mmCIF file of C-alpha atoms and ligand atoms in Angstrom:
data_model
loop_
_atom_site.group_PDB
_atom_site.id
_atom_site.type_symbol
_atom_site.label_atom_id
_atom_site.label_comp_id
_atom_site.label_asym_id
_atom_site.label_seq_id
_atom_site.Cartn_x
_atom_site.Cartn_y
_atom_site.Cartn_z
ATOM 1 C CA UNK A 1 -5.994 17.979 3.577
ATOM 2 C CA UNK A 2 -4.556 14.496 3.137
ATOM 3 C CA UNK A 3 -6.034 11.537 4.990
ATOM 4 C CA UNK A 4 -4.278 8.791 6.954
ATOM 5 C CA UNK A 5 -4.902 5.693 4.873
ATOM 6 C CA UNK A 6 -4.081 2.075 5.683
ATOM 7 C CA UNK A 7 -3.550 -0.326 2.755
ATOM 8 C CA UNK A 8 -3.353 -4.013 3.694
ATOM 9 C CA UNK A 9 -1.608 -6.143 1.077
ATOM 10 C CA UNK A 10 -0.075 -2.926 -0.243
ATOM 11 C CA UNK A 11 3.161 -4.586 -1.418
ATOM 12 C CA UNK A 12 1.276 -6.716 -3.943
ATOM 13 C CA UNK A 13 0.397 -6.049 -7.563
ATOM 14 C CA UNK A 14 -2.743 -3.949 -7.087
ATOM 15 C CA UNK A 15 -1.751 -2.591 -3.677
ATOM 16 C CA UNK A 16 1.460 -1.024 -4.953
ATOM 17 C CA UNK A 17 -0.430 0.859 -7.674
ATOM 18 C CA UNK A 18 -2.991 2.006 -5.113
ATOM 19 C CA UNK A 19 -0.296 3.258 -2.698
ATOM 20 C CA UNK A 20 1.239 5.337 -5.500
ATOM 21 C CA UNK A 21 -2.093 6.914 -6.403
ATOM 22 C CA UNK A 22 -2.972 7.689 -2.766
ATOM 23 C CA UNK A 23 0.428 9.321 -2.161
ATOM 24 C CA UNK A 24 0.070 11.371 -5.357
ATOM 25 C CA UNK A 25 -3.198 12.730 -3.920
ATOM 26 C CA UNK A 26 -1.278 13.981 -0.856
ATOM 27 C CA UNK A 27 -2.390 11.333 1.651
ATOM 28 C CA UNK A 28 -0.345 9.641 4.366
ATOM 29 C CA UNK A 29 -0.180 5.956 3.495
ATOM 30 C CA UNK A 30 0.554 3.108 5.889
ATOM 31 C CA UNK A 31 1.115 -0.139 4.014
ATOM 32 C CA UNK A 32 1.024 -3.445 5.895
ATOM 33 C CA UNK A 33 2.015 -6.697 4.242
ATOM 34 C CA UNK A 34 3.457 -10.077 5.230
ATOM 35 C CA UNK A 35 5.290 -10.351 1.849
ATOM 36 C CA UNK A 36 3.714 -13.704 0.992
ATOM 37 C CA UNK A 37 3.257 -12.641 -2.625
ATOM 38 C CA UNK A 38 4.175 -8.952 -2.416
ATOM 39 C CA UNK A 39 7.643 -7.405 -2.417
ATOM 40 C CA UNK A 40 9.360 -4.207 -1.326
ATOM 41 C CA UNK A 41 10.544 -3.748 -4.944
ATOM 42 C CA UNK A 42 6.920 -3.231 -5.949
ATOM 43 C CA UNK A 43 6.953 -0.165 -3.701
ATOM 44 C CA UNK A 44 10.214 1.298 -5.028
ATOM 45 C CA UNK A 45 8.421 4.473 -6.125
ATOM 46 C CA UNK A 46 6.912 4.977 -2.638
ATOM 47 C CA UNK A 47 9.724 4.112 -0.249
ATOM 48 C CA UNK A 48 11.436 7.515 -0.277
ATOM 49 C CA UNK A 49 8.225 9.455 0.182
ATOM 50 C CA UNK A 50 8.068 10.848 3.758
ATOM 51 C CA UNK A 51 4.286 10.330 3.719
ATOM 52 C CA UNK A 52 4.765 6.581 3.203
ATOM 53 C CA UNK A 53 5.249 3.962 5.938
ATOM 54 C CA UNK A 54 5.725 0.227 5.455
ATOM 55 C CA UNK A 55 5.111 -2.361 8.160
ATOM 56 C CA UNK A 56 5.572 -6.154 8.044
ATOM 57 C CA UNK A 57 2.377 -7.509 9.530
ATOM 58 C CA UNK A 58 0.032 -10.440 9.008
ATOM 59 C CA UNK A 59 -3.617 -9.318 8.995
ATOM 60 C CA UNK A 60 -4.733 -12.511 10.723
ATOM 61 C CA UNK A 61 -3.377 -10.791 13.859
ATOM 62 C CA UNK A 62 -4.920 -7.629 15.334
ATOM 63 C CA UNK A 63 -3.481 -4.264 14.393
ATOM 64 C CA UNK A 64 -3.660 -1.066 16.464
ATOM 65 C CA UNK A 65 -3.093 2.088 14.418
ATOM 66 C CA UNK A 66 -4.962 5.379 13.956
ATOM 67 C CA UNK A 67 -6.340 5.899 10.452
ATOM 68 C CA UNK A 68 -9.153 7.621 8.548
ATOM 69 C CA UNK A 69 -9.593 5.045 5.793
ATOM 70 C CA UNK A 70 -8.707 1.400 5.205
ATOM 71 C CA UNK A 71 -8.285 -0.473 1.920
ATOM 72 C CA UNK A 72 -8.328 -4.183 2.755
ATOM 73 C CA UNK A 73 -6.500 -6.002 -0.027
ATOM 74 C CA UNK A 74 -4.408 -8.553 1.878
ATOM 75 C CA UNK A 75 -4.971 -11.977 0.326
ATOM 76 C CA UNK A 76 -3.095 -13.951 -2.328
ATOM 77 C CA UNK A 77 -5.071 -13.630 -5.569
ATOM 78 C CA UNK A 78 -3.705 -16.185 -8.010
ATOM 79 C CA UNK A 79 -4.923 -19.801 -7.855
ATOM 80 C CA UNK A 80 -1.453 -21.319 -7.320
ATOM 81 C CA UNK A 81 -0.689 -18.883 -4.516
ATOM 82 C CA UNK A 82 -4.020 -19.122 -2.710
ATOM 83 C CA UNK A 83 -4.049 -22.923 -3.041
ATOM 84 C CA UNK A 84 -0.496 -23.204 -1.657
ATOM 85 C CA UNK A 85 -1.763 -22.914 1.951
ATOM 86 C CA UNK A 86 -5.558 -22.956 1.730
ATOM 87 C CA UNK A 87 -6.110 -22.760 5.493
ATOM 88 C CA UNK A 88 -4.022 -19.581 5.680
ATOM 89 C CA UNK A 89 -5.950 -18.194 2.679
ATOM 90 C CA UNK A 90 -9.302 -18.580 4.445
ATOM 91 C CA UNK A 91 -7.821 -17.179 7.657
ATOM 92 C CA UNK A 92 -6.439 -14.195 5.769
ATOM 93 C CA UNK A 93 -9.833 -13.358 4.284
ATOM 94 C CA UNK A 94 -11.935 -14.092 7.369
ATOM 95 C CA UNK A 95 -9.696 -13.228 10.347
ATOM 96 C CA UNK A 96 -8.192 -10.415 8.274
ATOM 97 C CA UNK A 97 -11.662 -8.965 7.678
ATOM 98 C CA UNK A 98 -12.576 -9.305 11.362
ATOM 99 C CA UNK A 99 -9.385 -7.544 12.442
ATOM 100 C CA UNK A 100 -9.686 -4.734 9.898
ATOM 101 C CA UNK A 101 -13.394 -4.238 10.600
ATOM 102 C CA UNK A 102 -12.595 -4.100 14.321
ATOM 103 C CA UNK A 103 -9.993 -1.456 13.595
ATOM 104 C CA UNK A 104 -12.505 0.484 11.471
ATOM 105 C CA UNK A 105 -15.044 0.264 14.271
ATOM 106 C CA UNK A 106 -12.640 1.657 16.879
ATOM 107 C CA UNK A 107 -11.302 4.448 14.660
ATOM 108 C CA UNK A 108 -14.611 5.036 12.764
ATOM 109 C CA UNK A 109 -12.603 4.696 9.535
ATOM 110 C CA UNK A 110 -14.289 4.133 6.181
ATOM 111 C CA UNK A 111 -13.317 0.677 4.940
ATOM 112 C CA UNK A 112 -12.955 -0.827 1.445
ATOM 113 C CA UNK A 113 -12.972 -4.544 0.718
ATOM 114 C CA UNK A 114 -11.243 -6.025 -2.339
ATOM 115 C CA UNK A 115 -13.800 -8.709 -3.111
ATOM 116 C CA UNK A 116 -13.834 -10.737 -6.286
ATOM 117 C CA UNK A 117 -15.787 -12.111 -9.218
ATOM 118 C CA UNK A 118 -15.000 -15.507 -7.663
ATOM 119 C CA UNK A 119 -17.949 -14.953 -5.316
ATOM 120 C CA UNK A 120 -20.030 -15.884 -8.404
ATOM 121 C CA UNK A 121 -18.134 -19.200 -8.785
ATOM 122 C CA UNK A 122 -18.783 -20.914 -12.141
ATOM 123 C CA UNK A 123 -21.677 -18.613 -13.016
ATOM 124 C CA UNK A 124 -25.006 -19.681 -14.467
ATOM 125 C CA UNK A 125 -26.049 -16.048 -15.016
ATOM 126 C CA UNK A 126 -24.160 -14.219 -17.723
ATOM 127 C CA UNK A 127 -22.865 -11.517 -17.674
ATOM 128 C CA UNK A 128 -22.698 -11.410 -13.892
ATOM 129 C CA UNK A 129 -24.838 -8.831 -12.090
ATOM 130 C CA UNK A 130 -24.371 -7.959 -8.432
ATOM 131 C CA UNK A 131 -27.751 -9.453 -7.496
ATOM 132 C CA UNK A 132 -26.664 -12.922 -8.726
ATOM 133 C CA UNK A 133 -25.867 -15.106 -5.713
ATOM 134 C CA UNK A 134 -23.374 -17.315 -7.453
ATOM 135 C CA UNK A 135 -22.530 -20.963 -7.999
ATOM 136 C CA UNK A 136 -19.538 -21.725 -5.781
ATOM 137 C CA UNK A 137 -18.395 -25.248 -4.905
ATOM 138 C CA UNK A 138 -17.760 -24.948 -1.140
ATOM 139 C CA UNK A 139 -15.609 -28.106 -1.095
ATOM 140 C CA UNK A 140 -13.285 -27.676 -4.065
ATOM 141 C CA UNK A 141 -9.723 -26.369 -4.340
ATOM 142 C CA UNK A 142 -10.889 -22.809 -5.103
ATOM 143 C CA UNK A 143 -13.203 -22.697 -2.079
ATOM 144 C CA UNK A 144 -10.576 -21.380 0.359
ATOM 145 C CA UNK A 145 -10.487 -18.210 -1.729
ATOM 146 C CA UNK A 146 -14.099 -18.018 -2.942
ATOM 147 C CA UNK A 147 -15.755 -18.850 0.361
ATOM 148 C CA UNK A 148 -13.212 -16.788 2.325
ATOM 149 C CA UNK A 149 -14.126 -13.761 0.208
ATOM 150 C CA UNK A 150 -17.857 -14.509 0.497
ATOM 151 C CA UNK A 151 -17.559 -14.712 4.286
ATOM 152 C CA UNK A 152 -15.601 -11.439 4.300
ATOM 153 C CA UNK A 153 -18.479 -9.789 2.406
ATOM 154 C CA UNK A 154 -20.911 -11.179 5.006
ATOM 155 C CA UNK A 155 -18.804 -9.697 7.797
ATOM 156 C CA UNK A 156 -18.644 -6.321 6.056
ATOM 157 C CA UNK A 157 -22.416 -6.160 5.729
ATOM 158 C CA UNK A 158 -22.960 -7.314 9.327
ATOM 159 C CA UNK A 159 -20.619 -4.607 10.640
ATOM 160 C CA UNK A 160 -22.495 -2.120 8.451
ATOM 161 C CA UNK A 161 -25.916 -3.182 9.782
ATOM 162 C CA UNK A 162 -24.855 -3.802 13.374
ATOM 163 C CA UNK A 163 -22.201 -1.132 13.953
ATOM 164 C CA UNK A 164 -23.119 1.400 11.247
ATOM 165 C CA UNK A 165 -19.655 1.232 9.690
ATOM 166 C CA UNK A 166 -19.052 3.006 6.398
ATOM 167 C CA UNK A 167 -18.219 0.130 4.029
ATOM 168 C CA UNK A 168 -17.380 -0.071 0.319
ATOM 169 C CA UNK A 169 -17.275 -3.483 -1.337
ATOM 170 C CA UNK A 170 -15.874 -3.904 -4.865
ATOM 171 C CA UNK A 171 -16.111 -7.192 -6.765
ATOM 172 C CA UNK A 172 -12.996 -7.151 -8.910
ATOM 173 C CA UNK A 173 -12.783 -9.064 -12.190
ATOM 174 C CA UNK A 174 -9.503 -10.240 -13.786
ATOM 175 C CA UNK A 175 -7.069 -7.323 -13.713
ATOM 176 C CA UNK A 176 -3.590 -7.211 -15.246
ATOM 177 C CA UNK A 177 -0.653 -4.852 -15.605
ATOM 178 C CA UNK A 178 2.950 -4.159 -14.568
ATOM 179 C CA UNK A 179 4.034 -5.710 -11.240
ATOM 180 C CA UNK A 180 1.981 -8.852 -11.598
ATOM 181 C CA UNK A 181 4.066 -11.667 -10.124
ATOM 182 C CA UNK A 182 5.947 -13.434 -12.962
ATOM 183 C CA UNK A 183 5.392 -16.888 -11.411
ATOM 184 C CA UNK A 184 1.868 -16.490 -10.137
ATOM 185 C CA UNK A 185 0.396 -18.807 -12.762
ATOM 186 C CA UNK A 186 -2.207 -16.256 -13.799
ATOM 187 C CA UNK A 187 -3.041 -16.326 -17.434
ATOM 188 C CA UNK A 188 -1.761 -12.874 -18.473
ATOM 189 C CA UNK A 189 1.612 -13.197 -16.726
ATOM 190 C CA UNK A 190 2.042 -16.815 -17.898
ATOM 191 C CA UNK A 191 1.332 -16.041 -21.547
ATOM 192 C CA UNK A 192 3.536 -12.939 -21.654
ATOM 193 C CA UNK A 193 6.508 -14.608 -19.953
ATOM 194 C CA UNK A 194 6.137 -17.672 -22.212
ATOM 195 C CA UNK A 195 5.969 -15.499 -25.339
ATOM 196 C CA UNK A 196 9.012 -13.458 -24.270
ATOM 197 C CA UNK A 197 10.972 -16.691 -23.770
ATOM 198 C CA UNK A 198 9.753 -18.209 -27.069
ATOM 199 C CA UNK A 199 8.186 -21.044 -25.079
ATOM 200 C CA UNK A 200 4.878 -22.770 -25.818
ATOM 201 C CA UNK A 201 1.772 -20.900 -24.664
ATOM 202 C CA UNK A 202 0.009 -23.172 -22.183
ATOM 203 C CA UNK A 203 -3.725 -23.290 -22.863
ATOM 204 C CA UNK A 204 -5.721 -25.126 -20.193
ATOM 205 C CA UNK A 205 -8.683 -27.089 -21.548
ATOM 206 C CA UNK A 206 -9.704 -26.109 -25.071
ATOM 207 C CA UNK A 207 -9.105 -22.410 -24.372
ATOM 208 C CA UNK A 208 -12.724 -21.524 -25.104
ATOM 209 C CA UNK A 209 -13.421 -20.574 -21.469
ATOM 210 C CA UNK A 210 -13.854 -16.822 -21.305
ATOM 211 C CA UNK A 211 -12.560 -13.976 -19.156
ATOM 212 C CA UNK A 212 -12.658 -10.176 -19.441
ATOM 213 C CA UNK A 213 -9.450 -8.269 -18.641
ATOM 214 C CA UNK A 214 -9.177 -4.852 -17.015
ATOM 215 C CA UNK A 215 -5.996 -2.757 -17.002
ATOM 216 C CA UNK A 216 -4.753 -1.884 -13.507
ATOM 217 C CA UNK A 217 -4.968 1.940 -13.868
ATOM 218 C CA UNK A 218 -8.646 1.715 -14.814
ATOM 219 C CA UNK A 219 -9.396 -0.498 -11.836
ATOM 220 C CA UNK A 220 -7.668 1.758 -9.300
ATOM 221 C CA UNK A 221 -9.604 4.740 -10.659
ATOM 222 C CA UNK A 222 -12.815 2.820 -9.927
ATOM 223 C CA UNK A 223 -11.697 2.099 -6.347
ATOM 224 C CA UNK A 224 -10.902 5.761 -5.681
ATOM 225 C CA UNK A 225 -14.253 6.886 -7.053
ATOM 226 C CA UNK A 226 -16.049 4.315 -4.917
ATOM 227 C CA UNK A 227 -14.276 5.528 -1.773
ATOM 228 C CA UNK A 228 -14.255 9.276 -2.510
ATOM 229 C CA UNK A 229 -17.190 10.129 -4.730
ATOM 230 C CA UNK A 230 -20.104 8.007 -3.576
ATOM 231 C CA UNK A 231 -22.318 8.825 -0.603
ATOM 232 C CA UNK A 232 -21.778 6.745 2.532
ATOM 233 C CA UNK A 233 -25.033 4.879 1.949
ATOM 234 C CA UNK A 234 -23.666 3.399 -1.282
ATOM 235 C CA UNK A 235 -21.964 0.287 0.071
ATOM 236 C CA UNK A 236 -21.767 -1.830 -3.066
ATOM 237 C CA UNK A 237 -21.136 -4.605 -3.801
ATOM 238 C CA UNK A 238 -20.222 -3.167 -7.154
ATOM 239 C CA UNK A 239 -18.605 -5.034 -10.044
ATOM 240 C CA UNK A 240 -15.379 -3.472 -11.342
ATOM 241 C CA UNK A 241 -13.921 -4.985 -14.485
ATOM 242 C CA UNK A 242 -13.780 -4.657 -18.232
ATOM 243 C CA UNK A 243 -16.922 -5.972 -19.932
ATOM 244 C CA UNK A 244 -15.014 -7.051 -23.058
ATOM 245 C CA UNK A 245 -15.236 -10.834 -22.880
ATOM 246 C CA UNK A 246 -12.962 -13.156 -24.838
ATOM 247 C CA UNK A 247 -11.894 -16.788 -24.978
ATOM 248 C CA UNK A 248 -8.491 -17.461 -23.394
ATOM 249 C CA UNK A 249 -7.288 -18.553 -26.855
ATOM 250 C CA UNK A 250 -7.924 -15.040 -28.150
ATOM 251 C CA UNK A 251 -5.827 -13.583 -25.322
ATOM 252 C CA UNK A 252 -2.988 -15.968 -26.272
ATOM 253 C CA UNK A 253 -3.143 -14.920 -29.935
ATOM 254 C CA UNK A 254 -3.120 -11.233 -28.967
ATOM 255 C CA UNK A 255 -0.067 -11.699 -26.723
ATOM 256 C CA UNK A 256 1.822 -13.491 -29.518
ATOM 257 C CA UNK A 257 0.905 -10.707 -31.939
ATOM 258 C CA UNK A 258 2.322 -8.074 -29.567
ATOM 259 C CA UNK A 259 5.454 -9.936 -28.486
ATOM 260 C CA UNK A 260 6.271 -11.572 -31.823
ATOM 261 C CA UNK A 261 8.550 -14.625 -31.623
ATOM 262 C CA UNK A 262 8.018 -18.319 -32.273
ATOM 263 C CA UNK A 263 5.641 -19.429 -29.517
ATOM 264 C CA UNK A 264 2.843 -21.864 -30.407
ATOM 265 C CA UNK A 265 -0.413 -22.517 -28.564
ATOM 266 C CA UNK A 266 -0.475 -25.947 -26.905
ATOM 267 C CA UNK A 267 -3.267 -27.596 -24.971
ATOM 268 C CA UNK A 268 -1.039 -28.095 -21.929
ATOM 269 C CA UNK A 269 -3.511 -29.744 -19.582
ATOM 270 C CA UNK A 270 -7.219 -30.238 -18.893
ATOM 271 C CA UNK A 271 -9.210 -27.385 -17.459
ATOM 272 C CA UNK A 272 -8.405 -27.156 -13.713
ATOM 273 C CA UNK A 273 -11.147 -28.305 -11.297
ATOM 274 C CA UNK A 274 -13.923 -25.716 -10.849
ATOM 275 C CA UNK A 275 -12.311 -23.337 -13.375
ATOM 276 C CA UNK A 276 -15.214 -21.055 -14.401
ATOM 277 C CA UNK A 277 -16.234 -21.570 -18.045
ATOM 278 C CA UNK A 278 -17.350 -18.017 -18.606
ATOM 279 C CA UNK A 279 -16.904 -14.734 -16.809
ATOM 280 C CA UNK A 280 -17.792 -11.177 -17.704
ATOM 281 C CA UNK A 281 -18.939 -8.315 -15.501
ATOM 282 C CA UNK A 282 -22.145 -6.389 -15.957
ATOM 283 C CA UNK A 283 -20.914 -2.904 -14.997
ATOM 284 C CA UNK A 284 -24.220 -1.040 -15.249
ATOM 285 C CA UNK A 285 -24.093 -0.222 -11.533
ATOM 286 C CA UNK A 286 -20.511 1.133 -11.715
ATOM 287 C CA UNK A 287 -21.420 3.226 -14.757
ATOM 288 C CA UNK A 288 -24.422 4.613 -12.945
ATOM 289 C CA UNK A 289 -22.996 5.230 -9.446
ATOM 290 C CA UNK A 290 -19.335 5.946 -10.223
ATOM 291 C CA UNK A 291 -19.580 7.185 -13.809
ATOM 292 C CA UNK A 292 -16.815 4.678 -14.350
ATOM 293 C CA UNK A 293 -15.853 2.390 -17.156
ATOM 294 C CA UNK A 294 -12.502 1.046 -18.324
ATOM 295 C CA UNK A 295 -10.677 3.222 -20.850
ATOM 296 C CA UNK A 296 -7.515 1.262 -21.708
ATOM 297 C CA UNK A 297 -7.930 -1.113 -24.665
ATOM 298 C CA UNK A 298 -6.490 -4.626 -24.243
ATOM 299 C CA UNK A 299 -3.643 -4.220 -26.752
ATOM 300 C CA UNK A 300 -2.489 -0.963 -25.161
ATOM 301 C CA UNK A 301 -2.549 -2.430 -21.634
ATOM 302 C CA UNK A 302 -0.820 -5.597 -22.785
ATOM 303 C CA UNK A 303 1.960 -3.582 -24.443
ATOM 304 C CA UNK A 304 2.742 -1.832 -21.139
ATOM 305 C CA UNK A 305 2.643 -5.159 -19.313
ATOM 306 C CA UNK A 306 4.931 -6.780 -21.899
ATOM 307 C CA UNK A 307 7.426 -3.911 -21.458
ATOM 308 C CA UNK A 308 7.399 -4.511 -17.710
ATOM 309 C CA UNK A 309 8.016 -8.256 -17.978
ATOM 310 C CA UNK A 310 10.643 -7.740 -20.664
ATOM 311 C CA UNK A 311 12.550 -5.414 -18.297
ATOM 312 C CA UNK A 312 12.135 -7.863 -15.444
ATOM 313 C CA UNK A 313 13.425 -10.836 -17.441
ATOM 314 C CA UNK A 314 16.396 -8.811 -18.705
ATOM 315 C CA UNK A 315 17.352 -7.660 -15.193
ATOM 316 C CA UNK A 316 16.972 -11.229 -13.856
ATOM 317 C CA UNK A 317 19.359 -12.402 -16.579
ATOM 318 C CA UNK A 318 21.792 -9.670 -15.484
ATOM 319 C CA UNK A 319 21.497 -10.808 -11.872
ATOM 320 C CA UNK A 320 22.090 -14.456 -12.749
ATOM 321 C CA UNK A 321 25.105 -13.484 -14.885
ATOM 322 C CA UNK A 322 26.518 -11.508 -11.948
ATOM 323 C CA UNK A 323 25.822 -14.456 -9.625
ATOM 324 C CA UNK A 324 27.790 -16.918 -11.757
HETATM 325 P P1 LIG B 401 -1.188 -10.002 -4.810
HETATM 326 O O1 LIG B 401 -0.980 -11.426 -4.425
HETATM 327 O O2 LIG B 401 -0.175 -9.364 -5.699
HETATM 328 O O3 LIG B 401 -1.334 -9.075 -3.515
HETATM 329 C C1 LIG B 401 -1.811 -9.533 -2.289
HETATM 330 C C2 LIG B 401 -0.931 -8.937 -1.194
HETATM 331 O O4 LIG B 401 -1.441 -9.377 0.083
HETATM 332 C C3 LIG B 401 0.523 -9.399 -1.276
HETATM 333 O O5 LIG B 401 1.384 -8.306 -1.140
HETATM 334 C C4 LIG B 401 0.658 -10.371 -0.115
HETATM 335 O O6 LIG B 401 1.983 -10.476 0.374
HETATM 336 C C5 LIG B 401 -0.321 -9.780 0.887
HETATM 337 N N1 LIG B 401 -0.813 -10.737 1.876
HETATM 338 C C6 LIG B 401 -1.278 -12.004 1.680
HETATM 339 N N2 LIG B 401 -1.656 -12.539 2.843
HETATM 340 C C7 LIG B 401 -1.436 -11.592 3.816
HETATM 341 C C8 LIG B 401 -1.622 -11.559 5.218
HETATM 342 N N3 LIG B 401 -2.124 -12.606 5.880
HETATM 343 N N4 LIG B 401 -1.273 -10.428 5.877
HETATM 344 C C9 LIG B 401 -0.765 -9.355 5.218
HETATM 345 N N5 LIG B 401 -0.561 -9.345 3.894
HETATM 346 C C10 LIG B 401 -0.897 -10.449 3.202
HETATM 347 O O7 LIG B 401 -2.632 -9.919 -5.468
HETATM 348 P P2 LIG B 401 -3.397 -8.705 -6.163
HETATM 349 O O8 LIG B 401 -3.721 -9.131 -7.534
HETATM 350 O O9 LIG B 401 -2.667 -7.449 -5.943
HETATM 351 O O10 LIG B 401 -4.769 -8.705 -5.335
HETATM 352 C C11 LIG B 401 -5.036 -7.758 -4.312
HETATM 353 C C12 LIG B 401 -6.450 -7.981 -3.785
HETATM 354 O O11 LIG B 401 -7.387 -7.842 -4.871
HETATM 355 C C13 LIG B 401 -6.672 -9.367 -3.205
HETATM 356 O O12 LIG B 401 -7.487 -9.264 -2.075
HETATM 357 C C14 LIG B 401 -7.394 -10.105 -4.299
HETATM 358 O O13 LIG B 401 -8.218 -11.116 -3.789
HETATM 359 C C15 LIG B 401 -8.203 -8.987 -4.946
HETATM 360 N N6 LIG B 401 -8.538 -9.312 -6.341
HETATM 361 C C16 LIG B 401 -7.593 -9.225 -7.326
HETATM 362 C C17 LIG B 401 -7.938 -9.558 -8.639
HETATM 363 C C18 LIG B 401 -6.953 -9.464 -9.774
HETATM 364 O O14 LIG B 401 -7.318 -9.739 -10.920
HETATM 365 N N7 LIG B 401 -5.723 -9.042 -9.570
HETATM 366 C C19 LIG B 401 -9.232 -9.994 -8.932
HETATM 367 C C20 LIG B 401 -10.151 -10.091 -7.896
HETATM 368 C C21 LIG B 401 -9.794 -9.733 -6.611
HETATM 369 N N1 LIG B 402 -5.122 -20.440 -18.006
HETATM 370 C C1 LIG B 402 -4.559 -21.001 -19.147
HETATM 371 N N2 LIG B 402 -3.203 -21.111 -19.205
HETATM 372 C C2 LIG B 402 -2.381 -20.654 -18.216
HETATM 373 C C3 LIG B 402 -2.953 -20.055 -17.076
HETATM 374 C C4 LIG B 402 -4.329 -19.966 -16.998
HETATM 375 O O1 LIG B 402 -5.267 -21.415 -20.068
HETATM 376 O O2 LIG B 402 -1.151 -20.785 -18.378
HETATM 377 C C5 LIG B 402 -6.597 -20.295 -17.940
HETATM 378 C C6 LIG B 402 -7.221 -20.781 -16.637
HETATM 379 O O3 LIG B 402 -7.503 -22.167 -16.697
HETATM 380 C C7 LIG B 402 -8.478 -19.947 -16.601
HETATM 381 C C8 LIG B 402 -8.059 -18.632 -17.243
HETATM 382 O O4 LIG B 402 -6.881 -18.906 -17.988
HETATM 383 O O5 LIG B 402 -9.490 -20.526 -17.388
HETATM 384 C C9 LIG B 402 -7.761 -17.517 -16.228
HETATM 385 O O6 LIG B 402 -6.886 -18.031 -15.261
HETATM 386 P P1 LIG B 402 -6.263 -17.164 -14.073
HETATM 387 O O7 LIG B 402 -5.544 -18.133 -13.178
HETATM 388 O O8 LIG B 402 -5.490 -16.034 -14.640
HETATM 389 O O9 LIG B 402 -7.500 -16.506 -13.331
HETATM 390 P P2 LIG B 402 -8.935 -17.014 -12.837
HETATM 391 O O10 LIG B 402 -9.159 -18.458 -13.243
HETATM 392 O O11 LIG B 402 -8.887 -16.840 -11.381
HETATM 393 O O12 LIG B 402 -9.849 -16.106 -13.548
#
């Protein structure tokens, strides 16, 4: 039988993919979102499904609903979005976690937290293992996000110890795919949109800082396994990401190869403050507990993402032509 599942931040990039997967499994899905970075269009494939409900709600305020499971995703994820209103970002992570944990406590729902590799800050241990406690600057421009997410993890583990809640904490590493926000400033969306428009590809710093990119479908599979297939005493935190590390320059070259066109790499500006120099997940724990590892190679995932952005840019051009 299907479950009643709440997804906070469900109108965003990852949330919309999760809602689709949960509906396909036959669950009832309640999506709450304040539309800060998410949109109803992201949920186009869900809106007509009678098992789907959408509610405008800000998770910094309490929510009273009856559910069996909660996926807590609400929080802007890209640096320009989470730095736009840093106080609201911290409130979203911390008050949002308190409200959703309170809801889980009352309903005895199992609850998932979308945590992040940013809890490791600019890491001095490489690749990052879950036992590494991180190197976060608590005062810098990324702190509203990093420390908010760290505090949310603390709250999850206190509710687990104190109230015996069933918690599942995933530390997500850079994930990409269709329905990323075209203006979110994240590296994959920036490079693809720039390449499609034949604009310069904006490398920050010397482009030798590294990241490891996971395709969205692989990530969501990991979340579902964590929630469905692990015993309640496996709480995480568990790293979920693709352990194929590369310099940002390499990503840029791969995008140009796929898109074609005339774009050139330019060193557009210095590395942003506190931008981690290297990042790559150690996924030994996920392999062991979830029998999970990413399957989609970078070029294949990028091709699907390029198709999405190409369609989006074309339809925007149509809209602006109609508007004129
Ligand atoms: P996103 O910005 O597309 O989605 C976040 C969603 O949360 C949006 O729909 C937004 O409108 C909503 N939201 C923001 N504040 C809210 C509030 N106060 N109340 C209700 N809704 C609110 O980002 P995403 O990439 O889909 O990320 C989803 C989650 O995964 C986030 O918690 C993020 O921190 C985490 N995460 C993502 C990545 C990644 O690479 N995409 C990496 C690490 C962690
Ligand atoms: N970056 C870049 N050019 C861009 C956008 C980002 O070189 O146009 C770099 C950014 O400085 C960082 C990396 O790409 O080193 C990943 O940035 P993103 O904002 O996608 O994610 P995060 O820093 O949170 O991993």
